[in-house]
């Protein structure tokens, strides 16, 4: 907290539509008098010794402020580049990725009562980046599951369930096939559950979860789903589809010390620079950030204005069937504050 009563937060505007949607967040926060001072940092990748890394100033800023809001980062294509998103997750040990999906009133989708919360292990699994060619035409990719990372994300999920009073945790897995790796995740889940007697716990096979959520999402409205990395990536996009797409879904990357909040979507190069992007996903991520910081009054005020604007349906962006430009939608949210 600064001497003027504001909290300094690192802002990574990102690539593609990143600067446009970040501008909406800045404008709306300023109109709502949210006590946030943005510290913009550049994360243009630097190639050092053939490896992509994030500029030191950006890392220092996040370490100093503990909290960051991040726009999408395009993954450079080519040899020697690893995903900057992965690099950020590793640098700040952002071990849990929280992805809520809630139906938006006024925006018609096949189900109007979706309310899922998914927590994804964020550091290992198939995303460990261990791949090699065995012989020509045969490639091996290693899925790494550790007791330590599993326990960390599972404990977080149970604690989260308790904190937000959503007292049912379900571990999603495929231990019938991946008996050792998912088996370990499941065994840890069974054990961690015993430390949270007030939280109901069960487990479900991933394919079963997919089938059941798209058939009827209602039974998931009171649960926190927790799962290894790749399953969380895919299942959360499926849930995003149920509520109207990537323009609407926020996320929080939680670490031991620092947390980075970001939209689930990418840099959308197909619409970048045209003022067509929907800033709602990044806005809702910034709401999760305010809640994480304990600034719930400001979070509620901005969130209500967003939901009111979407429910009115007159000034919404193209992905939701409207005609409004990014800045026109932001102005409508401001007028609803
Ligand atoms: P994408 O999410 O950028 O786009 C998929 C589709 O959704 C596109 O048609 C796009 O126009 C649309 N879309 C996405 N966000 C939108 C918004 N806010 N408003 C309206 N429409 C929106 O996925 P992609 O095209 O596969 O990836 C593009 C780049 O983003 C890649 O370089 C990828 O690596 C990167 N990426 C970054 C992140 C991140 O930073 N967390 C996540 C995913 C992808």
Short mmCIF file of C-alpha atoms and ligand atoms in Angstrom, two decimals:
data_model
loop_
_atom_site.label_atom_id
_atom_site.label_comp_id
_atom_site.label_asym_id
_atom_site.label_seq_id
_atom_site.Cartn_x
_atom_site.Cartn_y
_atom_site.Cartn_z
CA UNK A 1 0.00 0.00 0.00
CA UNK A 2 1.36 3.42 -0.97
CA UNK A 3 1.26 6.57 1.15
CA UNK A 4 -1.72 7.84 -0.88
CA UNK A 5 -3.77 4.81 0.23
CA UNK A 6 -3.50 3.11 -3.15
CA UNK A 7 -2.13 -0.36 -3.79
CA UNK A 8 0.54 -0.71 -6.42
CA UNK A 9 -0.20 -3.54 -8.86
CA UNK A 10 1.98 -4.72 -11.73
CA UNK A 11 0.25 -4.47 -15.11
CA UNK A 12 1.45 -6.60 -18.02
CA UNK A 13 -0.63 -5.36 -20.94
CA UNK A 14 0.42 -8.20 -23.21
CA UNK A 15 0.26 -8.73 -26.96
CA UNK A 16 -2.43 -8.54 -29.64
CA UNK A 17 -5.68 -7.35 -28.05
CA UNK A 18 -3.86 -7.02 -24.68
CA UNK A 19 -3.32 -3.22 -24.75
CA UNK A 20 -6.94 -2.57 -25.87
CA UNK A 21 -8.55 -4.66 -23.13
CA UNK A 22 -6.05 -3.34 -20.53
CA UNK A 23 -7.11 0.21 -21.43
CA UNK A 24 -10.73 -0.70 -20.61
CA UNK A 25 -9.67 -2.02 -17.20
CA UNK A 26 -7.68 1.16 -16.49
CA UNK A 27 -10.55 3.43 -17.56
CA UNK A 28 -13.18 1.53 -15.54
CA UNK A 29 -10.98 1.29 -12.42
CA UNK A 30 -10.26 4.97 -12.56
CA UNK A 31 -13.95 5.88 -13.00
CA UNK A 32 -14.82 3.57 -10.07
CA UNK A 33 -12.13 5.19 -7.90
CA UNK A 34 -10.61 1.77 -7.21
CA UNK A 35 -7.54 2.29 -5.01
CA UNK A 36 -5.15 0.73 -7.51
CA UNK A 37 -2.03 2.29 -8.98
CA UNK A 38 -0.87 0.43 -12.07
CA UNK A 39 2.83 -0.20 -12.61
CA UNK A 40 3.12 -1.10 -16.29
CA UNK A 41 5.97 -3.42 -17.19
CA UNK A 42 7.22 -4.72 -20.49
CA UNK A 43 7.70 -8.47 -20.83
CA UNK A 44 8.98 -8.55 -24.42
CA UNK A 45 11.00 -11.77 -24.36
CA UNK A 46 14.76 -11.60 -24.20
CA UNK A 47 16.75 -14.41 -25.71
CA UNK A 48 19.65 -15.13 -23.37
CA UNK A 49 21.95 -18.08 -24.15
CA UNK A 50 19.31 -19.47 -26.49
CA UNK A 51 16.61 -19.38 -23.81
CA UNK A 52 13.64 -17.05 -23.58
CA UNK A 53 13.44 -15.04 -20.41
CA UNK A 54 11.43 -12.23 -18.93
CA UNK A 55 13.10 -8.83 -18.39
CA UNK A 56 14.44 -8.38 -14.89
CA UNK A 57 12.43 -5.20 -14.27
CA UNK A 58 9.17 -7.09 -14.78
CA UNK A 59 10.18 -9.84 -12.35
CA UNK A 60 11.26 -7.26 -9.76
CA UNK A 61 7.96 -5.40 -10.08
CA UNK A 62 5.86 -8.54 -9.43
CA UNK A 63 8.08 -9.52 -6.49
CA UNK A 64 7.67 -6.03 -5.04
CA UNK A 65 3.90 -5.74 -5.53
CA UNK A 66 2.90 -9.42 -4.95
CA UNK A 67 -0.07 -8.95 -7.30
CA UNK A 68 -0.17 -8.55 -11.08
CA UNK A 69 -2.83 -8.27 -13.77
CA UNK A 70 -1.75 -9.71 -17.09
CA UNK A 71 -3.03 -9.48 -20.64
CA UNK A 72 -2.43 -12.36 -23.07
CA UNK A 73 1.08 -13.11 -24.26
CA UNK A 74 1.60 -14.57 -27.72
CA UNK A 75 3.96 -17.53 -27.73
CA UNK A 76 6.72 -16.80 -30.26
CA UNK A 77 6.95 -19.60 -32.78
CA UNK A 78 10.39 -21.00 -33.47
CA UNK A 79 13.29 -22.79 -31.92
CA UNK A 80 14.59 -21.72 -28.53
CA UNK A 81 11.36 -20.02 -27.48
CA UNK A 82 9.35 -21.43 -24.63
CA UNK A 83 5.96 -20.04 -23.72
CA UNK A 84 6.32 -16.83 -21.71
CA UNK A 85 3.19 -17.82 -19.82
CA UNK A 86 4.92 -21.01 -18.70
CA UNK A 87 8.02 -19.00 -17.81
CA UNK A 88 5.95 -16.64 -15.63
CA UNK A 89 4.24 -19.58 -13.92
CA UNK A 90 7.60 -21.16 -13.16
CA UNK A 91 9.33 -17.93 -12.12
CA UNK A 92 6.67 -17.11 -9.51
CA UNK A 93 5.76 -20.72 -8.71
CA UNK A 94 2.13 -20.06 -9.59
CA UNK A 95 1.01 -23.53 -8.60
CA UNK A 96 -2.77 -23.21 -8.76
CA UNK A 97 -4.93 -21.84 -11.55
CA UNK A 98 -8.46 -20.96 -10.45
CA UNK A 99 -11.03 -20.76 -13.27
CA UNK A 100 -14.64 -19.93 -12.45
CA UNK A 101 -17.35 -20.00 -15.15
CA UNK A 102 -20.71 -18.50 -14.34
CA UNK A 103 -23.65 -17.94 -16.70
CA UNK A 104 -24.09 -14.31 -17.69
CA UNK A 105 -27.62 -13.05 -17.24
CA UNK A 106 -29.03 -11.81 -20.53
CA UNK A 107 -26.62 -13.73 -22.72
CA UNK A 108 -28.45 -16.79 -24.01
CA UNK A 109 -26.58 -20.10 -24.08
CA UNK A 110 -27.96 -23.67 -24.01
CA UNK A 111 -27.83 -23.60 -20.18
CA UNK A 112 -28.50 -20.48 -18.13
CA UNK A 113 -27.43 -21.90 -14.77
CA UNK A 114 -23.74 -22.76 -15.19
CA UNK A 115 -21.60 -22.01 -12.12
CA UNK A 116 -18.43 -24.11 -12.19
CA UNK A 117 -15.16 -23.55 -10.33
CA UNK A 118 -12.18 -25.45 -11.58
CA UNK A 119 -8.72 -25.50 -10.01
CA UNK A 120 -5.94 -26.66 -12.27
CA UNK A 121 -2.46 -27.80 -11.21
CA UNK A 122 -0.31 -25.25 -12.95
CA UNK A 123 3.32 -26.41 -12.88
CA UNK A 124 3.74 -29.98 -14.10
CA UNK A 125 1.88 -32.87 -15.77
CA UNK A 126 2.10 -32.82 -19.56
CA UNK A 127 3.30 -29.20 -19.37
CA UNK A 128 6.67 -30.13 -17.90
CA UNK A 129 8.17 -29.72 -21.38
CA UNK A 130 10.04 -33.03 -21.27
CA UNK A 131 9.83 -34.37 -24.81
CA UNK A 132 12.33 -36.14 -27.01
CA UNK A 133 12.69 -38.16 -30.18
CA UNK A 134 13.39 -41.79 -29.39
CA UNK A 135 14.09 -42.75 -33.00
CA UNK A 136 12.89 -41.11 -36.20
CA UNK A 137 9.09 -41.23 -36.18
CA UNK A 138 8.82 -42.00 -32.46
CA UNK A 139 8.48 -39.21 -29.93
CA UNK A 140 8.18 -39.55 -26.19
CA UNK A 141 6.53 -36.91 -24.00
CA UNK A 142 6.74 -37.28 -20.26
CA UNK A 143 3.91 -36.46 -17.89
CA UNK A 144 5.44 -35.61 -14.57
CA UNK A 145 3.33 -35.87 -11.42
CA UNK A 146 4.88 -35.25 -8.02
CA UNK A 147 3.45 -35.76 -4.57
CA UNK A 148 4.62 -32.28 -3.61
CA UNK A 149 2.90 -30.34 -6.42
CA UNK A 150 -0.23 -32.50 -6.15
CA UNK A 151 -0.50 -31.92 -2.41
CA UNK A 152 0.07 -28.17 -2.81
CA UNK A 153 -2.75 -27.69 -5.34
CA UNK A 154 -5.09 -30.09 -3.51
CA UNK A 155 -4.58 -28.33 -0.17
CA UNK A 156 -5.23 -25.02 -1.92
CA UNK A 157 -8.47 -26.41 -3.44
CA UNK A 158 -9.79 -27.62 -0.09
CA UNK A 159 -8.82 -24.38 1.63
CA UNK A 160 -10.46 -22.38 -1.20
CA UNK A 161 -13.65 -24.47 -0.85
CA UNK A 162 -13.71 -23.67 2.83
CA UNK A 163 -12.94 -19.97 2.35
CA UNK A 164 -15.68 -19.37 -0.24
CA UNK A 165 -18.13 -21.73 1.52
CA UNK A 166 -18.49 -24.04 -1.47
CA UNK A 167 -18.04 -27.12 0.63
CA UNK A 168 -17.68 -29.93 -1.92
CA UNK A 169 -14.39 -30.84 -3.59
CA UNK A 170 -14.19 -33.30 -6.46
CA UNK A 171 -10.86 -34.58 -7.79
CA UNK A 172 -10.99 -35.23 -11.54
CA UNK A 173 -8.57 -37.87 -12.83
CA UNK A 174 -7.91 -40.80 -15.13
CA UNK A 175 -6.28 -43.13 -12.64
CA UNK A 176 -7.92 -46.13 -14.29
CA UNK A 177 -5.50 -45.71 -17.19
CA UNK A 178 -2.65 -43.63 -15.75
CA UNK A 179 -2.47 -45.81 -12.70
CA UNK A 180 0.81 -44.46 -11.34
CA UNK A 181 0.71 -40.73 -12.18
CA UNK A 182 -3.00 -39.97 -11.73
CA UNK A 183 -3.01 -42.71 -9.13
CA UNK A 184 -0.57 -40.66 -7.07
CA UNK A 185 -2.67 -37.48 -7.52
CA UNK A 186 -5.77 -39.38 -6.38
CA UNK A 187 -4.05 -40.96 -3.36
CA UNK A 188 -2.84 -37.54 -2.24
CA UNK A 189 -6.38 -36.16 -2.73
CA UNK A 190 -7.84 -38.93 -0.57
CA UNK A 191 -5.32 -38.15 2.15
CA UNK A 192 -5.63 -34.33 2.04
CA UNK A 193 -9.43 -34.67 2.21
CA UNK A 194 -9.07 -36.16 5.69
CA UNK A 195 -7.58 -32.86 6.92
CA UNK A 196 -10.74 -31.01 5.84
CA UNK A 197 -13.58 -32.92 7.52
CA UNK A 198 -16.05 -30.10 6.94
CA UNK A 199 -15.57 -30.36 3.16
CA UNK A 200 -17.35 -33.20 1.32
CA UNK A 201 -14.99 -35.01 -1.03
CA UNK A 202 -15.28 -37.42 -3.94
CA UNK A 203 -13.51 -38.22 -7.21
CA UNK A 204 -14.65 -38.66 -10.80
CA UNK A 205 -13.14 -39.86 -14.07
CA UNK A 206 -12.43 -37.02 -16.51
CA UNK A 207 -14.46 -38.47 -19.40
CA UNK A 208 -17.39 -38.93 -17.07
CA UNK A 209 -17.10 -35.30 -15.88
CA UNK A 210 -17.12 -34.00 -19.48
CA UNK A 211 -20.18 -36.05 -20.39
CA UNK A 212 -22.07 -35.05 -17.26
CA UNK A 213 -21.29 -31.30 -17.36
CA UNK A 214 -22.48 -30.88 -20.94
CA UNK A 215 -25.57 -33.01 -20.24
CA UNK A 216 -26.55 -31.08 -17.11
CA UNK A 217 -24.19 -28.62 -15.40
CA UNK A 218 -26.46 -28.15 -12.33
CA UNK A 219 -24.84 -30.82 -10.10
CA UNK A 220 -21.53 -28.95 -10.46
CA UNK A 221 -22.87 -25.66 -9.12
CA UNK A 222 -21.86 -26.43 -5.55
CA UNK A 223 -18.50 -28.08 -6.21
CA UNK A 224 -14.85 -27.14 -6.59
CA UNK A 225 -13.21 -29.37 -9.21
CA UNK A 226 -9.47 -29.95 -8.85
CA UNK A 227 -7.30 -31.77 -11.36
CA UNK A 228 -3.89 -32.20 -13.01
CA UNK A 229 -2.68 -29.60 -15.52
CA UNK A 230 -3.81 -30.75 -18.99
CA UNK A 231 -7.26 -31.88 -17.84
CA UNK A 232 -7.82 -28.46 -16.26
CA UNK A 233 -6.75 -26.68 -19.43
CA UNK A 234 -9.22 -28.57 -21.59
CA UNK A 235 -12.13 -28.87 -19.18
CA UNK A 236 -12.03 -25.15 -18.33
CA UNK A 237 -12.30 -24.18 -22.02
CA UNK A 238 -15.25 -26.54 -22.29
CA UNK A 239 -16.90 -24.76 -19.35
CA UNK A 240 -16.09 -21.41 -21.01
CA UNK A 241 -17.98 -22.63 -24.07
CA UNK A 242 -21.01 -23.35 -21.89
CA UNK A 243 -21.29 -19.73 -20.75
CA UNK A 244 -20.59 -17.99 -24.05
CA UNK A 245 -16.93 -18.29 -24.87
CA UNK A 246 -13.46 -17.05 -24.11
CA UNK A 247 -14.39 -13.36 -24.00
CA UNK A 248 -16.04 -13.96 -20.61
CA UNK A 249 -13.78 -16.22 -18.56
CA UNK A 250 -11.31 -14.98 -15.94
CA UNK A 251 -8.61 -16.80 -14.00
CA UNK A 252 -6.23 -16.44 -11.09
CA UNK A 253 -2.73 -17.91 -10.95
CA UNK A 254 -1.93 -18.35 -7.27
CA UNK A 255 1.63 -18.75 -5.98
CA UNK A 256 3.31 -18.99 -2.58
CA UNK A 257 3.96 -15.26 -2.53
CA UNK A 258 2.78 -13.63 -5.74
CA UNK A 259 -0.42 -14.04 -7.73
CA UNK A 260 -1.07 -13.16 -11.37
CA UNK A 261 -4.61 -12.62 -12.65
CA UNK A 262 -5.37 -13.08 -16.34
CA UNK A 263 -8.09 -13.88 -18.86
CA UNK A 264 -8.22 -17.47 -20.06
CA UNK A 265 -8.06 -16.39 -23.72
CA UNK A 266 -5.00 -15.62 -25.85
CA UNK A 267 -3.87 -12.56 -27.79
CA UNK A 268 -6.55 -13.00 -30.53
CA UNK A 269 -4.31 -11.84 -33.42
CA UNK A 270 -7.27 -12.12 -35.82
CA UNK A 271 -9.06 -9.14 -34.21
CA UNK A 272 -6.13 -7.24 -32.63
CA UNK A 273 -5.91 -3.47 -33.14
CA UNK A 274 -9.48 -3.19 -34.45
CA UNK A 275 -11.28 -2.29 -31.23
CA UNK A 276 -13.36 -5.47 -31.48
CA UNK A 277 -12.10 -7.32 -28.40
CA UNK A 278 -14.33 -8.07 -25.45
CA UNK A 279 -12.54 -6.87 -22.30
CA UNK A 280 -14.92 -8.73 -19.93
CA UNK A 281 -12.61 -11.69 -19.28
CA UNK A 282 -9.74 -9.43 -18.23
CA UNK A 283 -12.15 -7.24 -16.26
CA UNK A 284 -13.53 -10.24 -14.36
CA UNK A 285 -9.91 -11.31 -13.72
CA UNK A 286 -9.30 -7.87 -12.23
CA UNK A 287 -12.39 -8.42 -10.04
CA UNK A 288 -10.86 -11.70 -8.80
CA UNK A 289 -7.73 -9.67 -8.08
CA UNK A 290 -9.65 -7.09 -6.02
CA UNK A 291 -11.36 -9.91 -4.08
CA UNK A 292 -7.97 -11.55 -3.46
CA UNK A 293 -6.72 -8.22 -2.09
CA UNK A 294 -9.74 -7.92 0.20
CA UNK A 295 -11.14 -4.95 -1.74
CA UNK A 296 -14.57 -6.57 -1.98
CA UNK A 297 -16.62 -3.38 -2.06
CA UNK A 298 -14.83 -2.12 -5.15
CA UNK A 299 -14.99 -5.60 -6.67
CA UNK A 300 -18.77 -5.78 -6.19
CA UNK A 301 -19.34 -2.28 -7.54
CA UNK A 302 -17.42 -2.91 -10.78
CA UNK A 303 -18.77 -6.45 -11.20
CA UNK A 304 -22.38 -5.26 -10.85
CA UNK A 305 -21.78 -2.62 -13.53
CA UNK A 306 -20.33 -5.25 -15.88
CA UNK A 307 -23.23 -7.67 -15.34
CA UNK A 308 -25.76 -4.86 -15.75
CA UNK A 309 -24.18 -3.81 -19.06
CA UNK A 310 -24.19 -7.38 -20.35
CA UNK A 311 -27.79 -7.94 -19.21
CA UNK A 312 -28.93 -4.71 -20.96
CA UNK A 313 -27.43 -6.21 -24.11
CA UNK A 314 -27.43 -2.93 -26.05
CA UNK A 315 -23.71 -2.16 -25.89
CA UNK A 316 -21.92 -5.48 -26.17
CA UNK A 317 -19.05 -6.62 -28.36
CA UNK A 318 -19.16 -8.71 -31.53
CA UNK A 319 -18.28 -12.06 -29.92
CA UNK A 320 -21.55 -11.75 -27.95
CA UNK A 321 -23.55 -10.77 -31.01
CA UNK A 322 -23.35 -7.00 -30.45
CA UNK A 323 -21.86 -4.13 -32.46
CA UNK A 324 -20.02 -2.15 -29.78
CA UNK A 325 -16.33 -1.37 -29.94
CA UNK A 326 -14.17 -2.23 -26.93
CA UNK A 327 -14.13 1.39 -25.70
CA UNK A 328 -17.89 1.82 -26.20
CA UNK A 329 -18.56 -1.23 -24.03
CA UNK A 330 -16.16 0.15 -21.39
CA UNK A 331 -18.02 3.49 -21.47
CA UNK A 332 -21.33 1.67 -20.94
CA UNK A 333 -19.86 -0.14 -17.92
CA UNK A 334 -18.67 3.21 -16.56
CA UNK A 335 -22.12 4.71 -16.94
CA UNK A 336 -23.53 1.73 -14.98
CA UNK A 337 -21.09 2.13 -12.07
P1 LIG B 1 -7.08 -16.91 -28.68
O1 LIG B 1 -7.73 -17.14 -27.36
O2 LIG B 1 -6.18 -15.76 -28.80
O3 LIG B 1 -8.23 -16.77 -29.79
C1 LIG B 1 -9.20 -17.79 -30.08
C2 LIG B 1 -10.44 -17.14 -30.72
O4 LIG B 1 -11.18 -16.44 -29.72
C3 LIG B 1 -10.10 -16.11 -31.79
O5 LIG B 1 -11.04 -16.19 -32.82
C4 LIG B 1 -10.23 -14.78 -31.07
O6 LIG B 1 -10.58 -13.70 -31.89
C5 LIG B 1 -11.32 -15.08 -30.04
N1 LIG B 1 -11.12 -14.27 -28.80
C6 LIG B 1 -10.20 -14.50 -27.82
N2 LIG B 1 -10.30 -13.56 -26.89
C7 LIG B 1 -11.29 -12.72 -27.26
C8 LIG B 1 -11.85 -11.53 -26.69
N3 LIG B 1 -11.40 -11.02 -25.51
N4 LIG B 1 -12.84 -10.91 -27.35
C9 LIG B 1 -13.31 -11.40 -28.50
N5 LIG B 1 -12.83 -12.52 -29.09
C10 LIG B 1 -11.82 -13.17 -28.48
O7 LIG B 1 -6.32 -18.28 -29.05
P2 LIG B 1 -5.23 -18.56 -30.18
O8 LIG B 1 -5.59 -17.84 -31.45
O9 LIG B 1 -5.08 -20.03 -30.19
O10 LIG B 1 -3.88 -17.96 -29.61
C11 LIG B 1 -3.30 -16.70 -30.03
C12 LIG B 1 -2.02 -16.46 -29.25
O11 LIG B 1 -2.31 -16.33 -27.85
C13 LIG B 1 -0.99 -17.60 -29.35
O12 LIG B 1 0.30 -17.02 -29.49
C14 LIG B 1 -1.10 -18.31 -28.03
O13 LIG B 1 0.11 -18.92 -27.63
C15 LIG B 1 -1.44 -17.17 -27.09
N6 LIG B 1 -2.17 -17.56 -25.86
C16 LIG B 1 -1.86 -16.91 -24.73
C17 LIG B 1 -2.54 -17.18 -23.56
C18 LIG B 1 -2.17 -16.42 -22.32
O14 LIG B 1 -1.48 -15.43 -22.39
N7 LIG B 1 -2.59 -16.86 -21.16
C19 LIG B 1 -3.57 -18.13 -23.55
C20 LIG B 1 -3.90 -18.77 -24.75
C21 LIG B 1 -3.19 -18.47 -25.90
#
